[in-house]
């Protein structure tokens, strides 16, 4: 079985409130990789249900993430766009990898600790096992590269550990170097977009405050308002990167500007150093609108045509399944399933 050298896999959860962090940290980078890689982009509905989802909203949000991929510029014909639950290999491989991964490894996962909070006894088993399903997503395609935001780094390291342990445990049975160790691709000036209300918290879908995030369904007015009200400090912008230290909110807005404009933060500061937020914020709002409105407009248009989105997911699911099935069959053979 041939091992590809340039296969990309990534996923986004359909849990609503798709936001600027998801776009700048992940989805935007999905687009550029198509030039050089074979790309498989998944809507991870099985991950979403690790926390209860309203079934109707789950279906809507699944289509919305697919629409975001397409609207951002992923080519649904050349690449594979599908939702996870369509391909049974994800669940089947998770079981095998559950038996490879160690409790001690999962106990170190910071995202589980954050999401489960104080009431850990009441978290779903799925939430605990979430990173193993994520490893299975990637390894089911023997993907080599995984574009993600900074917050997924630890999960990617776990996926590498699981791949390595599988290869070692079954080295004598055809497992040696069977799974490539997937490389994280953490790209751009905004790998960790922070909340607009609190520069110490990352922008997230689950923040109770809608003012904390810019979403991919916000209007131009919403975006302008959220940026205008974003928390900042009273100092003007510095001219050097050094001056953003200890100024998390300023650093965040400069990072967002840089990522949207495809510039470095240094270049943004060269242009805007010395400006007050009263002039930087409107410039940022204008830039955000210019870059996001074609995408949000196209997403809204696509969401009117659910038959088209469903056809993309169906065809993508079939093509994903055709890649994963032989890999899963080989895994079964390696572990000794008759
Ligand atoms: P999810 O749905 O939480 O986030 C989707 C992508 O957006 C990135 N991201 C951010 N980037 C920058 N700043 C932020 N504030 C921010 N918030 C989120 C995430 O890093 C991610 O790349 N576990 C994954 C989904 C997943 C997956 C996979 C990813 C499941 N299986 C296999 C890659 C490969 C997640 O929770 O994404």
mmCIF file of C-alpha atoms and ligand atoms in Angstrom:
data_model
loop_
_atom_site.group_PDB
_atom_site.id
_atom_site.type_symbol
_atom_site.label_atom_id
_atom_site.label_comp_id
_atom_site.label_asym_id
_atom_site.label_seq_id
_atom_site.Cartn_x
_atom_site.Cartn_y
_atom_site.Cartn_z
ATOM 1 C CA UNK A 1 0.000 0.000 0.000
ATOM 2 C CA UNK A 2 1.454 3.287 -1.083
ATOM 3 C CA UNK A 3 2.006 5.957 1.544
ATOM 4 C CA UNK A 4 1.219 9.471 0.270
ATOM 5 C CA UNK A 5 3.721 12.184 1.188
ATOM 6 C CA UNK A 6 1.439 15.188 0.960
ATOM 7 C CA UNK A 7 -1.982 14.263 2.281
ATOM 8 C CA UNK A 8 -3.698 16.913 4.419
ATOM 9 C CA UNK A 9 -6.521 16.179 6.854
ATOM 10 C CA UNK A 10 -8.308 18.629 9.100
ATOM 11 C CA UNK A 11 -11.676 19.132 10.749
ATOM 12 C CA UNK A 12 -13.963 21.671 12.374
ATOM 13 C CA UNK A 13 -16.740 20.897 14.849
ATOM 14 C CA UNK A 14 -20.293 21.808 13.831
ATOM 15 C CA UNK A 15 -21.207 23.332 17.178
ATOM 16 C CA UNK A 16 -22.394 26.729 15.871
ATOM 17 C CA UNK A 17 -20.884 30.207 16.172
ATOM 18 C CA UNK A 18 -18.144 29.548 13.644
ATOM 19 C CA UNK A 19 -15.799 32.454 14.319
ATOM 20 C CA UNK A 20 -12.826 34.459 13.152
ATOM 21 C CA UNK A 21 -10.436 32.209 15.106
ATOM 22 C CA UNK A 22 -11.693 29.160 13.208
ATOM 23 C CA UNK A 23 -11.267 31.061 9.964
ATOM 24 C CA UNK A 24 -7.822 32.568 10.548
ATOM 25 C CA UNK A 25 -6.402 29.660 12.550
ATOM 26 C CA UNK A 26 -7.687 26.909 10.283
ATOM 27 C CA UNK A 27 -10.146 27.304 7.405
ATOM 28 C CA UNK A 28 -8.196 30.014 5.593
ATOM 29 C CA UNK A 29 -5.104 27.840 5.619
ATOM 30 C CA UNK A 30 -7.091 24.918 4.201
ATOM 31 C CA UNK A 31 -7.506 26.934 1.009
ATOM 32 C CA UNK A 32 -3.828 27.584 0.291
ATOM 33 C CA UNK A 33 -2.830 23.970 0.873
ATOM 34 C CA UNK A 34 -4.918 22.786 -2.073
ATOM 35 C CA UNK A 35 -2.244 23.994 -4.462
ATOM 36 C CA UNK A 36 0.335 21.562 -3.170
ATOM 37 C CA UNK A 37 -1.535 18.841 -1.282
ATOM 38 C CA UNK A 38 -4.309 16.312 -1.593
ATOM 39 C CA UNK A 39 -6.776 17.653 0.992
ATOM 40 C CA UNK A 40 -9.485 15.992 3.056
ATOM 41 C CA UNK A 41 -11.625 18.409 5.063
ATOM 42 C CA UNK A 42 -14.075 16.982 7.512
ATOM 43 C CA UNK A 43 -17.023 18.350 9.470
ATOM 44 C CA UNK A 44 -16.555 16.452 12.722
ATOM 45 C CA UNK A 45 -20.140 15.797 13.804
ATOM 46 C CA UNK A 46 -19.088 12.815 15.954
ATOM 47 C CA UNK A 47 -16.825 15.119 17.948
ATOM 48 C CA UNK A 48 -19.643 17.644 18.304
ATOM 49 C CA UNK A 49 -21.925 15.200 20.157
ATOM 50 C CA UNK A 50 -19.358 14.688 22.934
ATOM 51 C CA UNK A 51 -21.359 17.597 24.362
ATOM 52 C CA UNK A 52 -25.153 17.331 23.853
ATOM 53 C CA UNK A 53 -26.338 18.956 20.609
ATOM 54 C CA UNK A 54 -29.850 19.710 19.521
ATOM 55 C CA UNK A 55 -30.262 17.330 16.545
ATOM 56 C CA UNK A 56 -31.837 19.971 14.295
ATOM 57 C CA UNK A 57 -29.095 22.452 15.069
ATOM 58 C CA UNK A 58 -26.420 19.808 14.555
ATOM 59 C CA UNK A 59 -27.698 19.208 11.023
ATOM 60 C CA UNK A 60 -27.833 22.949 10.324
ATOM 61 C CA UNK A 61 -24.383 23.558 11.778
ATOM 62 C CA UNK A 62 -22.918 20.636 9.825
ATOM 63 C CA UNK A 63 -24.087 22.199 6.571
ATOM 64 C CA UNK A 64 -22.866 25.586 7.735
ATOM 65 C CA UNK A 65 -19.300 24.365 8.295
ATOM 66 C CA UNK A 66 -19.333 22.711 4.868
ATOM 67 C CA UNK A 67 -20.619 25.998 3.410
ATOM 68 C CA UNK A 68 -17.777 27.851 5.139
ATOM 69 C CA UNK A 69 -15.177 25.535 3.586
ATOM 70 C CA UNK A 70 -16.644 26.053 0.129
ATOM 71 C CA UNK A 71 -17.218 29.800 0.536
ATOM 72 C CA UNK A 72 -13.662 30.295 1.774
ATOM 73 C CA UNK A 73 -12.400 28.693 -1.428
ATOM 74 C CA UNK A 74 -11.972 24.951 -0.934
ATOM 75 C CA UNK A 75 -12.679 23.223 -4.247
ATOM 76 C CA UNK A 76 -15.342 20.633 -3.440
ATOM 77 C CA UNK A 77 -14.645 18.667 -6.598
ATOM 78 C CA UNK A 78 -10.878 18.455 -6.476
ATOM 79 C CA UNK A 79 -10.681 17.998 -2.698
ATOM 80 C CA UNK A 80 -12.763 15.953 -0.301
ATOM 81 C CA UNK A 81 -15.346 17.682 1.907
ATOM 82 C CA UNK A 82 -17.547 15.418 4.043
ATOM 83 C CA UNK A 83 -18.985 14.878 7.495
ATOM 84 C CA UNK A 84 -17.311 12.388 9.787
ATOM 85 C CA UNK A 85 -20.344 10.210 10.586
ATOM 86 C CA UNK A 86 -20.585 9.210 6.906
ATOM 87 C CA UNK A 87 -17.379 7.169 7.084
ATOM 88 C CA UNK A 88 -17.495 4.271 9.521
ATOM 89 C CA UNK A 89 -13.683 3.940 9.561
ATOM 90 C CA UNK A 90 -13.471 6.844 12.043
ATOM 91 C CA UNK A 91 -15.417 4.963 14.692
ATOM 92 C CA UNK A 92 -13.877 1.575 13.932
ATOM 93 C CA UNK A 93 -10.303 2.818 14.030
ATOM 94 C CA UNK A 94 -11.035 4.711 17.245
ATOM 95 C CA UNK A 95 -11.720 1.394 18.964
ATOM 96 C CA UNK A 96 -8.378 -0.072 17.930
ATOM 97 C CA UNK A 97 -6.563 3.122 18.910
ATOM 98 C CA UNK A 98 -8.401 3.205 22.258
ATOM 99 C CA UNK A 99 -6.556 0.006 23.007
ATOM 100 C CA UNK A 100 -3.224 1.592 22.041
ATOM 101 C CA UNK A 101 -3.595 4.963 23.815
ATOM 102 C CA UNK A 102 -2.824 5.049 27.544
ATOM 103 C CA UNK A 103 -5.031 6.515 30.290
ATOM 104 C CA UNK A 104 -2.054 8.521 31.497
ATOM 105 C CA UNK A 105 -1.763 10.223 28.114
ATOM 106 C CA UNK A 106 -5.426 11.216 28.033
ATOM 107 C CA UNK A 107 -5.286 12.414 31.624
ATOM 108 C CA UNK A 108 -2.826 15.080 30.538
ATOM 109 C CA UNK A 109 -5.130 16.643 27.912
ATOM 110 C CA UNK A 110 -5.774 20.246 28.916
ATOM 111 C CA UNK A 111 -8.790 20.655 26.632
ATOM 112 C CA UNK A 112 -10.657 17.893 28.455
ATOM 113 C CA UNK A 113 -9.876 19.513 31.787
ATOM 114 C CA UNK A 114 -11.130 22.881 30.524
ATOM 115 C CA UNK A 115 -14.269 21.512 28.890
ATOM 116 C CA UNK A 116 -15.203 19.104 31.678
ATOM 117 C CA UNK A 117 -14.601 21.827 34.271
ATOM 118 C CA UNK A 118 -15.247 21.059 37.912
ATOM 119 C CA UNK A 119 -17.939 18.524 37.195
ATOM 120 C CA UNK A 120 -15.669 15.913 35.640
ATOM 121 C CA UNK A 121 -17.712 12.949 36.895
ATOM 122 C CA UNK A 122 -20.564 14.165 34.759
ATOM 123 C CA UNK A 123 -18.623 14.652 31.506
ATOM 124 C CA UNK A 124 -19.404 12.173 28.736
ATOM 125 C CA UNK A 125 -17.013 9.289 28.106
ATOM 126 C CA UNK A 126 -16.894 10.618 24.548
ATOM 127 C CA UNK A 127 -15.496 13.939 25.712
ATOM 128 C CA UNK A 128 -12.671 12.100 27.456
ATOM 129 C CA UNK A 129 -12.022 9.935 24.405
ATOM 130 C CA UNK A 130 -12.278 12.886 22.005
ATOM 131 C CA UNK A 131 -8.526 13.057 21.246
ATOM 132 C CA UNK A 132 -8.422 9.358 20.277
ATOM 133 C CA UNK A 133 -11.237 9.898 17.762
ATOM 134 C CA UNK A 134 -9.226 12.851 16.470
ATOM 135 C CA UNK A 135 -6.153 10.631 16.050
ATOM 136 C CA UNK A 136 -8.328 8.099 14.203
ATOM 137 C CA UNK A 137 -9.615 10.860 11.876
ATOM 138 C CA UNK A 138 -6.102 11.636 10.770
ATOM 139 C CA UNK A 139 -4.649 8.136 10.752
ATOM 140 C CA UNK A 140 -7.599 6.576 8.894
ATOM 141 C CA UNK A 141 -6.233 8.395 5.841
ATOM 142 C CA UNK A 142 -2.564 8.106 6.816
ATOM 143 C CA UNK A 143 -2.514 11.890 6.510
ATOM 144 C CA UNK A 144 0.890 13.542 6.705
ATOM 145 C CA UNK A 145 -0.043 17.163 7.487
ATOM 146 C CA UNK A 146 -2.716 18.680 9.699
ATOM 147 C CA UNK A 147 -3.484 22.426 9.548
ATOM 148 C CA UNK A 148 -4.892 23.596 12.905
ATOM 149 C CA UNK A 149 -4.902 26.523 15.319
ATOM 150 C CA UNK A 150 -2.470 26.608 18.195
ATOM 151 C CA UNK A 151 -4.991 25.112 20.667
ATOM 152 C CA UNK A 152 -4.880 21.728 18.894
ATOM 153 C CA UNK A 153 -1.141 21.238 19.272
ATOM 154 C CA UNK A 154 -1.434 18.918 22.255
ATOM 155 C CA UNK A 155 -4.003 16.743 20.484
ATOM 156 C CA UNK A 156 -1.680 16.465 17.500
ATOM 157 C CA UNK A 157 1.178 15.378 19.741
ATOM 158 C CA UNK A 158 -1.089 12.708 21.172
ATOM 159 C CA UNK A 159 -1.979 11.530 17.644
ATOM 160 C CA UNK A 160 1.743 11.178 16.929
ATOM 161 C CA UNK A 161 2.282 9.227 20.153
ATOM 162 C CA UNK A 162 -0.590 6.891 19.306
ATOM 163 C CA UNK A 163 0.717 6.356 15.751
ATOM 164 C CA UNK A 164 4.203 5.651 17.077
ATOM 165 C CA UNK A 165 2.974 3.200 19.697
ATOM 166 C CA UNK A 166 0.820 1.340 17.172
ATOM 167 C CA UNK A 167 3.814 1.073 14.830
ATOM 168 C CA UNK A 168 6.013 -0.239 17.684
ATOM 169 C CA UNK A 169 3.450 -2.593 19.217
ATOM 170 C CA UNK A 170 2.821 -4.251 15.874
ATOM 171 C CA UNK A 171 6.261 -3.802 14.335
ATOM 172 C CA UNK A 172 6.718 -7.543 13.869
ATOM 173 C CA UNK A 173 3.283 -7.935 12.248
ATOM 174 C CA UNK A 174 3.443 -5.411 9.412
ATOM 175 C CA UNK A 175 2.932 -2.379 11.618
ATOM 176 C CA UNK A 176 6.434 -1.002 11.341
ATOM 177 C CA UNK A 177 6.130 2.579 10.050
ATOM 178 C CA UNK A 178 2.542 1.828 9.035
ATOM 179 C CA UNK A 179 1.225 5.152 10.264
ATOM 180 C CA UNK A 180 3.141 8.290 9.306
ATOM 181 C CA UNK A 181 3.609 10.678 12.250
ATOM 182 C CA UNK A 182 1.317 13.565 11.254
ATOM 183 C CA UNK A 183 2.883 17.032 11.226
ATOM 184 C CA UNK A 184 0.907 19.952 12.619
ATOM 185 C CA UNK A 185 0.759 23.010 10.331
ATOM 186 C CA UNK A 186 0.170 26.025 12.553
ATOM 187 C CA UNK A 187 0.303 28.918 10.129
ATOM 188 C CA UNK A 188 -0.103 32.683 9.864
ATOM 189 C CA UNK A 189 -0.173 35.669 12.199
ATOM 190 C CA UNK A 190 -3.300 34.584 14.101
ATOM 191 C CA UNK A 191 -2.800 31.012 15.262
ATOM 192 C CA UNK A 192 -4.483 31.873 18.539
ATOM 193 C CA UNK A 193 -7.156 34.555 18.206
ATOM 194 C CA UNK A 194 -8.230 35.824 21.606
ATOM 195 C CA UNK A 195 -11.640 36.934 22.909
ATOM 196 C CA UNK A 196 -12.522 40.548 22.094
ATOM 197 C CA UNK A 197 -13.698 40.950 25.701
ATOM 198 C CA UNK A 198 -10.731 39.400 27.469
ATOM 199 C CA UNK A 199 -7.255 39.117 25.949
ATOM 200 C CA UNK A 200 -6.348 36.233 28.252
ATOM 201 C CA UNK A 201 -9.061 33.889 26.889
ATOM 202 C CA UNK A 202 -9.139 32.428 23.407
ATOM 203 C CA UNK A 203 -11.996 33.315 21.087
ATOM 204 C CA UNK A 204 -14.392 30.385 21.329
ATOM 205 C CA UNK A 205 -17.721 29.099 20.068
ATOM 206 C CA UNK A 206 -18.922 28.465 23.596
ATOM 207 C CA UNK A 207 -18.166 31.848 25.204
ATOM 208 C CA UNK A 208 -21.510 33.051 26.600
ATOM 209 C CA UNK A 209 -20.818 36.576 25.308
ATOM 210 C CA UNK A 210 -21.530 37.045 21.613
ATOM 211 C CA UNK A 211 -19.462 40.252 21.813
ATOM 212 C CA UNK A 212 -16.366 38.130 22.490
ATOM 213 C CA UNK A 213 -16.239 36.807 18.923
ATOM 214 C CA UNK A 214 -16.751 37.804 15.306
ATOM 215 C CA UNK A 215 -18.736 35.048 13.624
ATOM 216 C CA UNK A 216 -18.993 34.072 9.989
ATOM 217 C CA UNK A 217 -22.678 34.996 10.043
ATOM 218 C CA UNK A 218 -22.152 38.536 11.409
ATOM 219 C CA UNK A 219 -23.222 41.512 9.303
ATOM 220 C CA UNK A 220 -20.871 44.425 8.528
ATOM 221 C CA UNK A 221 -22.598 46.405 11.290
ATOM 222 C CA UNK A 222 -22.156 43.586 13.824
ATOM 223 C CA UNK A 223 -18.465 43.376 12.991
ATOM 224 C CA UNK A 224 -17.939 47.135 13.261
ATOM 225 C CA UNK A 225 -19.773 47.214 16.599
ATOM 226 C CA UNK A 226 -17.859 44.290 18.068
ATOM 227 C CA UNK A 227 -14.513 45.774 17.054
ATOM 228 C CA UNK A 228 -15.500 49.226 18.342
ATOM 229 C CA UNK A 229 -16.435 47.721 21.700
ATOM 230 C CA UNK A 230 -13.439 45.383 21.870
ATOM 231 C CA UNK A 231 -11.536 45.796 25.098
ATOM 232 C CA UNK A 232 -8.256 47.730 24.724
ATOM 233 C CA UNK A 233 -5.937 49.825 26.870
ATOM 234 C CA UNK A 234 -5.539 53.612 26.714
ATOM 235 C CA UNK A 235 -2.071 53.671 25.090
ATOM 236 C CA UNK A 236 -1.500 54.265 21.367
ATOM 237 C CA UNK A 237 -0.142 51.352 19.303
ATOM 238 C CA UNK A 238 3.623 50.841 19.601
ATOM 239 C CA UNK A 239 5.900 50.915 16.559
ATOM 240 C CA UNK A 240 7.811 47.763 17.537
ATOM 241 C CA UNK A 241 6.700 44.220 18.406
ATOM 242 C CA UNK A 242 8.410 44.566 21.772
ATOM 243 C CA UNK A 243 5.805 47.172 22.768
ATOM 244 C CA UNK A 244 2.955 44.612 22.516
ATOM 245 C CA UNK A 245 4.313 42.571 25.416
ATOM 246 C CA UNK A 246 1.955 42.677 28.408
ATOM 247 C CA UNK A 247 -0.716 44.218 26.140
ATOM 248 C CA UNK A 248 -2.745 41.126 25.244
ATOM 249 C CA UNK A 249 -5.752 42.962 23.774
ATOM 250 C CA UNK A 250 -3.627 45.246 21.579
ATOM 251 C CA UNK A 251 -1.531 42.273 20.499
ATOM 252 C CA UNK A 252 -4.686 40.386 19.535
ATOM 253 C CA UNK A 253 -6.118 43.170 17.364
ATOM 254 C CA UNK A 254 -2.767 43.669 15.638
ATOM 255 C CA UNK A 255 -2.539 39.914 15.009
ATOM 256 C CA UNK A 256 -6.049 39.842 13.528
ATOM 257 C CA UNK A 257 -5.197 42.805 11.305
ATOM 258 C CA UNK A 258 -1.958 41.156 10.175
ATOM 259 C CA UNK A 259 -3.634 37.838 9.374
ATOM 260 C CA UNK A 260 -6.489 39.472 7.454
ATOM 261 C CA UNK A 261 -4.118 41.695 5.465
ATOM 262 C CA UNK A 262 -1.576 38.907 4.949
ATOM 263 C CA UNK A 263 1.115 40.981 6.606
ATOM 264 C CA UNK A 264 3.430 40.415 9.530
ATOM 265 C CA UNK A 265 2.635 42.083 12.846
ATOM 266 C CA UNK A 266 5.862 44.097 12.452
ATOM 267 C CA UNK A 267 4.601 45.530 9.163
ATOM 268 C CA UNK A 268 1.236 46.440 10.724
ATOM 269 C CA UNK A 269 3.038 48.291 13.516
ATOM 270 C CA UNK A 270 5.248 50.103 11.042
ATOM 271 C CA UNK A 271 2.088 51.405 9.390
ATOM 272 C CA UNK A 272 -0.062 52.007 12.454
ATOM 273 C CA UNK A 273 2.467 52.600 15.255
ATOM 274 C CA UNK A 274 1.498 55.737 17.193
ATOM 275 C CA UNK A 275 -2.208 55.448 16.208
ATOM 276 C CA UNK A 276 -4.900 55.570 18.846
ATOM 277 C CA UNK A 277 -7.425 52.733 18.926
ATOM 278 C CA UNK A 278 -10.020 55.313 17.897
ATOM 279 C CA UNK A 279 -8.439 55.286 14.438
ATOM 280 C CA UNK A 280 -7.033 51.727 14.350
ATOM 281 C CA UNK A 281 -10.350 50.069 15.179
ATOM 282 C CA UNK A 282 -12.287 51.557 12.221
ATOM 283 C CA UNK A 283 -9.407 50.566 9.919
ATOM 284 C CA UNK A 284 -9.563 47.022 11.301
ATOM 285 C CA UNK A 285 -13.355 46.899 10.932
ATOM 286 C CA UNK A 286 -13.092 48.003 7.322
ATOM 287 C CA UNK A 287 -10.428 45.400 6.569
ATOM 288 C CA UNK A 288 -12.420 42.663 8.328
ATOM 289 C CA UNK A 289 -15.479 43.521 6.280
ATOM 290 C CA UNK A 290 -13.581 43.638 3.048
ATOM 291 C CA UNK A 291 -12.108 40.170 3.682
ATOM 292 C CA UNK A 292 -15.064 38.473 5.358
ATOM 293 C CA UNK A 293 -18.110 39.787 3.515
ATOM 294 C CA UNK A 294 -17.462 37.818 0.293
ATOM 295 C CA UNK A 295 -17.224 34.665 2.407
ATOM 296 C CA UNK A 296 -20.189 35.316 4.672
ATOM 297 C CA UNK A 297 -22.258 36.362 1.654
ATOM 298 C CA UNK A 298 -21.414 33.169 -0.202
ATOM 299 C CA UNK A 299 -22.079 31.083 2.910
ATOM 300 C CA UNK A 300 -25.533 32.606 3.220
ATOM 301 C CA UNK A 301 -26.193 31.887 -0.452
ATOM 302 C CA UNK A 302 -25.033 28.268 -0.106
ATOM 303 C CA UNK A 303 -27.163 27.746 2.994
ATOM 304 C CA UNK A 304 -30.212 28.458 0.800
ATOM 305 C CA UNK A 305 -29.193 25.488 -1.340
ATOM 306 C CA UNK A 306 -28.979 22.622 1.118
ATOM 307 C CA UNK A 307 -29.458 20.083 -1.697
ATOM 308 C CA UNK A 308 -26.140 21.206 -3.157
ATOM 309 C CA UNK A 309 -24.346 21.060 0.201
ATOM 310 C CA UNK A 310 -25.763 17.605 0.868
ATOM 311 C CA UNK A 311 -24.555 16.428 -2.537
ATOM 312 C CA UNK A 312 -21.040 17.699 -1.754
ATOM 313 C CA UNK A 313 -21.065 15.848 1.587
ATOM 314 C CA UNK A 314 -22.368 12.676 -0.036
ATOM 315 C CA UNK A 315 -19.795 12.620 -2.803
ATOM 316 C CA UNK A 316 -17.050 13.609 -0.354
ATOM 317 C CA UNK A 317 -18.140 10.860 2.020
ATOM 318 C CA UNK A 318 -17.922 8.253 -0.724
ATOM 319 C CA UNK A 319 -14.480 9.388 -1.783
ATOM 320 C CA UNK A 320 -13.251 9.562 1.825
ATOM 321 C CA UNK A 321 -14.587 6.073 2.460
ATOM 322 C CA UNK A 322 -12.736 4.743 -0.602
ATOM 323 C CA UNK A 323 -9.455 6.065 0.833
ATOM 324 C CA UNK A 324 -10.052 4.919 4.414
ATOM 325 C CA UNK A 325 -11.427 1.417 3.822
ATOM 326 C CA UNK A 326 -8.213 -0.208 2.514
ATOM 327 C CA UNK A 327 -6.241 1.427 5.342
ATOM 328 C CA UNK A 328 -8.719 0.120 7.914
ATOM 329 C CA UNK A 329 -8.624 -3.333 6.317
ATOM 330 C CA UNK A 330 -4.848 -3.346 6.667
ATOM 331 C CA UNK A 331 -5.091 -2.262 10.327
ATOM 332 C CA UNK A 332 -7.473 -5.164 10.990
ATOM 333 C CA UNK A 333 -5.067 -7.571 9.334
ATOM 334 C CA UNK A 334 -2.112 -6.181 11.318
ATOM 335 C CA UNK A 335 -3.854 -6.566 14.696
ATOM 336 C CA UNK A 336 -4.994 -10.072 13.829
ATOM 337 C CA UNK A 337 -8.719 -9.671 13.202
ATOM 338 C CA UNK A 338 -9.813 -12.632 11.046
HETATM 339 P P1 LIG B 1 -12.644 23.282 16.588
HETATM 340 O O1 LIG B 1 -13.930 23.053 15.907
HETATM 341 O O2 LIG B 1 -12.645 23.669 18.023
HETATM 342 O O3 LIG B 1 -11.824 24.397 15.838
HETATM 343 C C1 LIG B 1 -11.618 24.318 14.434
HETATM 344 C C2 LIG B 1 -10.262 24.877 14.083
HETATM 345 O O4 LIG B 1 -10.190 26.241 14.504
HETATM 346 C C3 LIG B 1 -9.027 26.431 15.301
HETATM 347 N N1 LIG B 1 -9.334 27.435 16.327
HETATM 348 C C4 LIG B 1 -8.659 28.572 16.490
HETATM 349 N N2 LIG B 1 -7.591 29.076 15.851
HETATM 350 C C5 LIG B 1 -7.124 30.276 16.253
HETATM 351 N N3 LIG B 1 -7.692 30.988 17.271
HETATM 352 C C6 LIG B 1 -8.762 30.512 17.950
HETATM 353 N N4 LIG B 1 -9.318 31.219 18.931
HETATM 354 C C7 LIG B 1 -9.291 29.254 17.563
HETATM 355 N N5 LIG B 1 -10.328 28.488 18.011
HETATM 356 C C8 LIG B 1 -10.333 27.384 17.238
HETATM 357 C C9 LIG B 1 -8.750 25.081 15.923
HETATM 358 O O5 LIG B 1 -7.401 24.976 16.321
HETATM 359 C C10 LIG B 1 -9.103 24.145 14.795
HETATM 360 O O6 LIG B 1 -8.022 24.014 13.895
HETATM 361 N N6 LIG B 1 -10.426 18.984 17.615
HETATM 362 C C11 LIG B 1 -10.666 19.904 16.531
HETATM 363 C C12 LIG B 1 -11.423 19.297 15.375
HETATM 364 C C13 LIG B 1 -10.851 18.058 14.821
HETATM 365 C C14 LIG B 1 -9.676 17.930 14.051
HETATM 366 C C15 LIG B 1 -9.553 16.546 13.740
HETATM 367 C C16 LIG B 1 -8.727 18.832 13.613
HETATM 368 C C17 LIG B 1 -11.360 16.808 14.939
HETATM 369 N N7 LIG B 1 -10.598 15.906 14.288
HETATM 370 C C18 LIG B 1 -8.493 16.069 12.994
HETATM 371 C C19 LIG B 1 -7.658 18.335 12.846
HETATM 372 C C20 LIG B 1 -7.543 16.966 12.559
HETATM 373 C C21 LIG B 1 -11.431 21.062 17.112
HETATM 374 O O7 LIG B 1 -11.845 21.068 18.215
HETATM 375 O O8 LIG B 1 -11.687 22.043 16.300
#
